[in-house]
Coordinates of C-alpha atoms and ligand atoms in Angstrom, one line a residue:
M1 CA -0.4 0.1 0.1
D2 CA 1.4 3.1 -0.7
E3 CA 2.3 5.4 1.9
A4 CA 1.8 9.0 0.1
R5 CA -1.6 8.1 -1.2
A6 CA -3.8 10.8 -0.6
A7 CA -6.6 10.7 1.6
E8 CA -10.2 10.2 -0.3
I9 CA -11.9 11.5 2.8
T10 CA -10.9 13.8 5.9
A11 CA -13.1 14.0 9.3
E12 CA -11.8 17.2 11.2
G13 CA -13.2 17.7 14.4
I14 CA -16.5 16.0 14.0
G15 CA -18.5 15.0 17.6
K16 CA -22.2 13.9 17.8
T17 CA -24.4 13.8 20.7
F18 CA -27.7 13.1 21.1
G19 CA -29.5 14.8 23.2
A20 CA -26.9 15.5 26.9
F21 CA -24.5 12.0 25.4
R22 CA -21.9 13.1 23.8
A23 CA -21.3 9.9 20.6
L24 CA -18.1 10.9 18.9
K25 CA -16.0 13.3 20.2
D26 CA -13.8 15.5 18.3
L27 CA -12.9 12.7 15.6
S28 CA -9.9 14.1 13.3
L29 CA -8.8 11.0 10.8
D30 CA -8.1 10.7 7.1
I31 CA -9.2 7.4 5.0
R32 CA -6.5 7.1 2.1
R33 CA -7.6 6.3 -0.9
G34 CA -7.7 2.6 -2.1
E35 CA -7.2 1.4 1.5
F36 CA -8.8 -0.8 4.0
L37 CA -10.2 0.9 6.6
T38 CA -11.1 -1.0 10.0
L39 CA -13.0 0.9 12.6
L40 CA -12.9 -1.2 15.8
G41 CA -13.9 -0.9 18.6
P42 CA -16.7 -2.1 21.7
S43 CA -20.4 -1.9 21.3
G44 CA -21.6 1.2 21.8
S45 CA -18.1 2.8 21.0
G46 CA -20.0 4.9 18.0
K47 CA -18.4 2.9 15.0
T48 CA -22.0 2.6 13.4
T49 CA -22.5 7.2 14.1
F50 CA -19.2 7.6 12.3
L51 CA -20.0 5.2 9.7
M52 CA -23.7 6.9 9.5
I53 CA -22.0 10.7 9.6
L54 CA -19.2 9.2 6.5
A55 CA -22.7 8.2 4.9
G56 CA -24.5 11.3 5.4
F57 CA -27.4 9.4 7.4
V58 CA -26.3 11.2 10.3
D59 CA -25.9 15.0 10.7
P60 CA -22.6 15.8 13.5
S61 CA -22.9 18.0 15.4
E62 CA -19.6 19.5 15.4
G63 CA -16.5 19.5 12.5
R64 CA -16.6 18.8 9.0
L65 CA -15.5 15.6 6.4
M66 CA -14.2 17.0 3.1
M67 CA -13.3 14.5 0.4
N68 CA -11.0 15.7 -2.7
G69 CA -10.3 19.0 -0.3
K70 CA -14.3 20.1 -1.1
D71 CA -16.3 20.2 2.4
I72 CA -19.0 17.4 2.3
T73 CA -20.6 17.6 5.2
N74 CA -23.9 19.1 4.2
I75 CA -23.9 17.4 1.0
P76 CA -27.2 14.5 0.9
A77 CA -25.9 10.7 1.5
E78 CA -27.8 10.4 -1.9
D79 CA -24.9 12.7 -3.8
R80 CA -22.6 11.1 -2.3
S81 CA -23.3 7.8 -3.8
Y82 CA -21.1 5.3 -1.8
G83 CA -21.9 2.1 -1.3
M84 CA -23.1 0.3 1.4
V85 CA -23.6 -2.9 3.5
F86 CA -25.1 -3.3 6.9
Q87 CA -25.9 -6.3 9.6
G88 CA -28.7 -7.3 8.5
Y89 CA -28.3 -7.7 4.9
A90 CA -31.6 -5.6 3.3
L91 CA -32.2 -7.4 0.2
F92 CA -35.1 -6.6 -1.3
P93 CA -37.2 -10.1 -0.7
H94 CA -39.6 -9.4 -4.0
L95 CA -36.6 -9.4 -6.3
T96 CA -34.2 -12.3 -7.5
V97 CA -30.0 -12.3 -7.3
E98 CA -29.9 -9.9 -10.5
Q99 CA -33.2 -8.0 -9.9
N100 CA -31.4 -7.4 -6.7
I101 CA -27.9 -6.2 -7.7
A102 CA -29.0 -4.1 -11.0
F103 CA -31.7 -1.9 -8.8
P104 CA -28.8 0.5 -7.7
L105 CA -28.0 0.7 -11.7
K106 CA -32.1 1.4 -12.6
V107 CA -32.2 4.1 -9.6
R108 CA -29.4 5.6 -12.0
R109 CA -30.7 5.7 -15.2
R110 CA -27.6 3.1 -16.7
T111 CA -29.1 1.1 -19.9
P112 CA -30.3 -1.9 -20.6
S113 CA -27.4 -3.1 -21.7
D114 CA -25.3 -1.6 -19.8
I115 CA -27.0 -3.2 -16.6
K116 CA -26.8 -6.8 -18.0
R117 CA -22.8 -6.2 -18.9
R118 CA -22.3 -4.5 -15.8
V119 CA -24.8 -7.7 -13.4
G120 CA -22.6 -10.8 -14.7
A121 CA -19.6 -9.3 -14.1
M122 CA -21.1 -9.1 -10.6
I123 CA -22.5 -11.8 -10.5
E124 CA -19.0 -13.8 -11.5
R125 CA -17.0 -11.9 -10.2
V126 CA -19.3 -12.8 -6.2
G127 CA -19.5 -16.4 -7.8
L128 CA -23.1 -16.2 -7.8
G129 CA -23.6 -17.9 -10.9
G130 CA -26.6 -20.2 -11.7
H131 CA -28.3 -18.6 -9.1
E132 CA -29.0 -15.2 -10.6
K133 CA -33.2 -16.1 -10.5
K134 CA -33.6 -17.3 -6.6
L135 CA -35.2 -14.7 -4.6
P136 CA -33.2 -14.0 -1.5
A137 CA -34.7 -16.5 0.7
K138 CA -34.1 -19.1 -1.3
L139 CA -29.8 -18.3 0.2
S140 CA -28.2 -19.4 2.0
G141 CA -26.3 -16.5 5.0
G142 CA -23.4 -16.3 3.5
Q143 CA -24.9 -16.2 -0.5
Q144 CA -27.3 -13.7 0.7
Q145 CA -24.4 -11.6 1.8
R146 CA -22.4 -12.0 -1.1
V147 CA -25.5 -10.6 -3.3
A148 CA -25.2 -7.6 -1.3
L149 CA -21.6 -6.9 -1.6
A150 CA -22.6 -7.0 -5.3
R151 CA -25.5 -4.8 -4.8
A152 CA -23.6 -2.5 -3.5
L153 CA -20.0 -2.5 -5.9
V154 CA -22.0 -2.7 -9.1
F155 CA -22.4 0.9 -9.7
G156 CA -19.0 1.5 -8.8
P157 CA -18.9 3.4 -5.6
S158 CA -15.7 5.1 -5.0
V159 CA -16.1 4.4 -1.2
L160 CA -17.7 1.2 0.1
L161 CA -19.1 1.8 4.3
L162 CA -19.1 -2.0 5.8
D163 CA -21.4 -2.4 8.9
E164 CA -20.1 -5.2 10.8
P165 CA -21.5 -7.4 7.9
F166 CA -20.5 -10.9 8.4
S167 CA -21.6 -11.1 12.1
A168 CA -24.6 -13.4 11.4
L169 CA -22.6 -15.6 10.8
D170 CA -20.9 -18.7 11.4
K171 CA -17.4 -18.8 11.8
N172 CA -15.8 -21.2 8.9
L173 CA -18.6 -19.0 6.8
R174 CA -17.5 -16.0 8.6
A175 CA -13.6 -16.5 7.6
M176 CA -14.6 -17.8 3.4
M177 CA -16.6 -14.0 3.4
Q178 CA -13.5 -12.5 5.2
E179 CA -11.1 -13.8 2.2
E180 CA -13.7 -13.1 -0.4
V181 CA -14.3 -9.2 0.9
K182 CA -10.5 -9.5 0.9
R183 CA -10.0 -10.5 -3.1
L184 CA -13.0 -7.6 -3.6
H185 CA -11.0 -4.6 -2.4
Q186 CA -8.2 -6.0 -4.4
E187 CA -9.8 -6.3 -7.6
T188 CA -12.0 -3.3 -7.3
G189 CA -9.5 -0.8 -5.7
T190 CA -12.6 1.0 -4.0
T191 CA -11.5 2.5 -0.7
F192 CA -13.0 0.2 2.3
V193 CA -15.0 1.5 5.6
F194 CA -15.2 -1.7 7.7
V195 CA -16.6 -1.8 11.0
T196 CA -15.7 -4.3 13.6
H197 CA -16.2 -5.1 16.8
D198 CA -13.7 -8.4 16.1
Q199 CA -9.9 -7.9 16.9
S200 CA -8.6 -10.6 14.8
E201 CA -10.8 -9.5 11.4
A202 CA -10.0 -6.3 12.0
L203 CA -6.1 -7.2 12.0
A204 CA -6.6 -9.8 9.4
L205 CA -8.5 -7.8 6.5
S206 CA -7.1 -4.2 7.2
S207 CA -4.8 -1.7 5.5
R208 CA -5.2 0.5 8.1
V209 CA -7.1 -0.2 11.7
A210 CA -8.7 2.4 14.1
I211 CA -10.0 1.6 17.5
F212 CA -12.5 3.5 18.8
N213 CA -13.9 3.3 22.3
H214 CA -16.1 5.9 24.6
G215 CA -16.7 8.1 20.8
E216 CA -12.9 8.7 21.4
L217 CA -10.3 7.2 18.1
L218 CA -7.5 6.1 20.3
Q219 CA -5.1 4.8 18.0
I220 CA -5.0 4.5 14.1
G221 CA -2.4 2.0 12.8
K222 CA -1.4 -1.3 10.3
P223 CA -2.4 -4.3 11.9
Q224 CA 1.0 -5.1 12.9
D225 CA 2.2 -1.9 14.9
V226 CA -1.3 -1.2 16.4
Y227 CA -1.0 -4.7 17.7
E228 CA 3.2 -4.4 18.2
R229 CA 3.1 -1.4 19.8
P230 CA 0.1 -0.2 21.7
A231 CA 0.0 2.7 22.9
S232 CA -2.6 2.2 25.7
R233 CA -3.5 -0.9 27.8
F234 CA -6.8 -0.2 26.4
V235 CA -5.5 -0.6 23.0
A236 CA -3.2 -3.4 24.1
E237 CA -5.9 -5.5 26.0
F238 CA -8.6 -4.9 23.0
L239 CA -6.4 -6.6 20.9
G240 CA -5.1 -9.9 22.0
E241 CA -4.6 -11.1 25.4
I242 CA -1.3 -9.7 27.1
N243 CA 1.0 -9.6 30.2
L244 CA 1.5 -6.6 32.1
L245 CA 3.9 -6.4 34.8
P246 CA 3.6 -3.6 37.1
L247 CA 7.1 -1.9 37.3
E248 CA 9.4 0.7 39.4
H249 CA 12.3 3.0 39.2
V250 CA 11.3 3.5 35.4
S251 CA 14.6 5.1 33.5
R252 CA 16.6 6.1 30.9
N253 CA 19.0 3.2 30.0
G254 CA 21.4 4.5 27.1
S255 CA 18.5 4.2 24.0
G256 CA 16.1 2.1 25.7
A257 CA 15.3 1.7 29.4
T258 CA 14.9 -0.6 32.7
G259 CA 12.7 -0.7 35.3
R260 CA 12.1 -3.0 38.5
F261 CA 9.8 -6.1 38.2
E262 CA 10.2 -7.9 41.9
D263 CA 14.6 -8.7 42.1
R264 CA 15.2 -8.5 38.4
A265 CA 16.3 -6.0 36.3
I266 CA 13.8 -6.0 32.8
I267 CA 15.5 -3.5 30.1
F268 CA 13.4 -2.8 27.1
D269 CA 14.7 -1.7 23.4
Q270 CA 12.2 1.7 23.7
T271 CA 13.3 4.3 26.1
A272 CA 11.4 5.8 28.6
E273 CA 10.8 9.1 27.7
K274 CA 7.2 10.0 28.4
I275 CA 6.0 7.5 30.7
G276 CA 7.5 8.4 33.9
H277 CA 9.0 6.7 36.9
E278 CA 6.3 3.6 37.3
A279 CA 5.0 2.1 33.8
V280 CA 4.1 -1.4 33.0
A281 CA 5.6 -3.9 30.9
A282 CA 3.6 -5.5 28.2
I283 CA 4.6 -8.5 26.3
R284 CA 2.0 -10.8 24.4
P285 CA 2.1 -14.3 25.6
E286 CA 3.7 -15.6 22.1
H287 CA 6.9 -13.4 23.0
M288 CA 7.6 -15.7 26.1
H289 CA 9.4 -18.4 26.4
L290 CA 9.6 -21.4 29.1
T291 CA 12.7 -22.5 30.3
E292 CA 14.4 -24.5 33.6
T293 CA 17.3 -21.8 33.5
P294 CA 17.1 -18.8 32.9
P295 CA 18.3 -17.6 29.2
A296 CA 21.5 -15.2 28.9
G297 CA 20.4 -12.3 26.8
C298 CA 16.8 -12.2 27.7
N299 CA 14.7 -9.9 30.1
A300 CA 13.9 -13.4 32.8
I301 CA 11.5 -14.3 35.6
T302 CA 11.0 -17.1 37.9
C303 CA 7.2 -18.1 38.0
C304 CA 5.1 -20.8 39.3
V305 CA 3.2 -22.8 36.3
E306 CA -0.4 -23.4 38.0
G307 CA -1.9 -25.5 34.6
T308 CA -1.7 -25.3 31.1
T309 CA -4.9 -24.9 28.2
Y310 CA -4.2 -27.6 25.1
L311 CA -5.0 -25.4 22.1
G312 CA -3.9 -27.5 18.9
A313 CA -1.4 -25.6 18.0
L314 CA -0.9 -23.5 20.8
T315 CA -0.3 -24.4 24.2
K316 CA -1.3 -22.0 26.7
Y317 CA 0.5 -22.0 30.2
H318 CA -0.8 -19.9 32.8
L319 CA 1.7 -18.9 35.2
K320 CA 1.9 -16.8 38.8
T321 CA 5.0 -14.5 39.8
K322 CA 6.4 -14.5 43.1
T323 CA 4.2 -11.3 44.2
G324 CA 0.9 -13.2 42.8
T325 CA 1.1 -11.5 38.8
Q326 CA -0.4 -13.8 36.5
I327 CA 1.7 -14.5 33.3
A328 CA -0.1 -16.2 30.4
V329 CA 2.5 -17.7 27.5
S330 CA 2.2 -19.2 25.0
M331 CA 3.5 -22.1 22.7
P332 CA 3.6 -24.2 19.6
T333 CA 2.4 -27.5 21.1
A334 CA 5.1 -29.0 18.6
A335 CA 8.3 -27.4 19.8
M336 CA 7.5 -27.4 23.3
S337 CA 9.0 -29.7 26.0
S338 CA 6.5 -31.0 28.6
F339 CA 6.8 -28.1 31.9
H340 CA 5.0 -29.3 35.4
P341 CA 2.4 -27.7 37.4
Q342 CA 3.5 -26.7 40.4
K343 CA 6.6 -26.2 38.9
D344 CA 9.5 -23.2 38.9
V345 CA 10.4 -22.4 35.4
W346 CA 12.1 -19.1 34.0
V347 CA 9.4 -16.9 31.6
S348 CA 12.1 -15.0 29.5
W349 CA 11.6 -12.8 26.6
P350 CA 13.9 -10.6 24.2
T351 CA 14.2 -6.7 25.8
R352 CA 13.0 -5.9 21.5
E353 CA 9.3 -7.6 22.5
G354 CA 8.6 -6.1 25.4
F355 CA 7.0 -2.4 25.7
L356 CA 6.1 0.0 28.7
L357 CA 2.4 1.9 29.3
P358 CA 1.8 4.3 31.7
A359 CA 0.9 2.6 34.9
G360 CA -2.8 3.5 36.4
K361 CA -5.5 2.4 33.3
Ligands
ADP1 N1 -30.3 8.0 17.5 C1 -29.3 7.2 19.0 N2 -30.0 8.5 20.0 C2 -29.4 8.3 21.5 N3 -28.4 6.9 21.3 C3 -27.9 6.9 20.2 C4 -28.5 7.1 18.7 N4 -27.5 6.4 18.0 C5 -26.9 6.2 18.7 N5 -27.1 5.9 20.2 C6 -25.7 6.1 21.0 O1 -24.2 6.4 20.6 C7 -23.7 5.3 21.1 C8 -22.9 4.8 19.9 O2 -23.4 3.8 19.3 P1 -22.8 3.5 18.0 O3 -22.4 4.2 16.3 O4 -24.0 2.7 17.7 O5 -22.4 2.4 18.5 P2 -21.1 1.1 18.0 O6 -21.1 1.0 16.9 O7 -19.4 1.0 18.1 O8 -21.6 0.1 18.3 C9 -24.0 3.6 22.3 O9 -24.5 3.9 23.4 C10 -25.9 4.7 21.5 O10 -26.4 3.8 22.3
MG2 MG1 -22.7 -0.6 15.6

């Protein structure tokens, strides 16, 4: 993805209040042309509200929206002409697959031959060949969602807005539809803005992920960046399991930082600037290892094994430090020798894999 890609849509200080309730607070972000941007956050964090503002169905209480340098805040939804896919499929139940997909083209008064060509191509693209004459009720959930995608893309919108489109599907079908949507994004070059509360879906699909909580944008970045270097505890914990060790005496140490956990010095490649003397060390479970003796050149603490969970490819160890901090370590099952419950072991991790987060929430 081109880093210097132009912003397609820019939100500047967008706020939304419903009565006395602030659903969105001072939201500013760029949506880049052709990217797959995911809005990720817990239920009620303001994702749908922001998507509806982008679509033009909800007016912001504050701020403005720019598209390609033009103020579109007061442009009605029908003139923005973005494609939309919602949670429920919202297909027309009395129209066939091809009539559903043709609908946006009819509204736009395209010629019958253009409609036939585009609908045919779209049906091929989403793999619905042979189902053209069926009514939605005769289709599976996945097929219905394909019709919804085809209908949203058939008129060639520059932006496609998707609000939790796969939340009603079971796990396997969901994974298939995720691949499908990724492929459609790559093939069409359309800008996708996708809403989900599922962190793994966000990490798997996106060029960038924007993490929301309580109507605020907390962080935006590439999946690897927000996962490996979350800026706050909320983002760290929302994106996946993470171990947090409370530290004392945090200070700079050359180009990195150091702090104390129990009786051990913990070293970080990352600097301690802006973090303060009290901080927590954050380490993902997959970056930690278990050994009988402390390995050289790594951070290491002693822990007691409390139990294990077999997860197929991975096995998860549940451990506790001397002062009672819980630690989770996940290791590939195949690569593992066994560590028995109630045994003391060393938990270690490379200095580059741990990072500092501010103490407190
Ligand atoms: N039309 C509305 N009137 C009052 N409150 C609303 C309205 N729409 C959304 N909200 C509230 O705004 C908050 C954010 O909602 P929403 O954007 O739907 O969150 P999300 O999509 O992240 O689950 C919620 O607390 C919701 O109850
Ligand atoms: Mg929502």
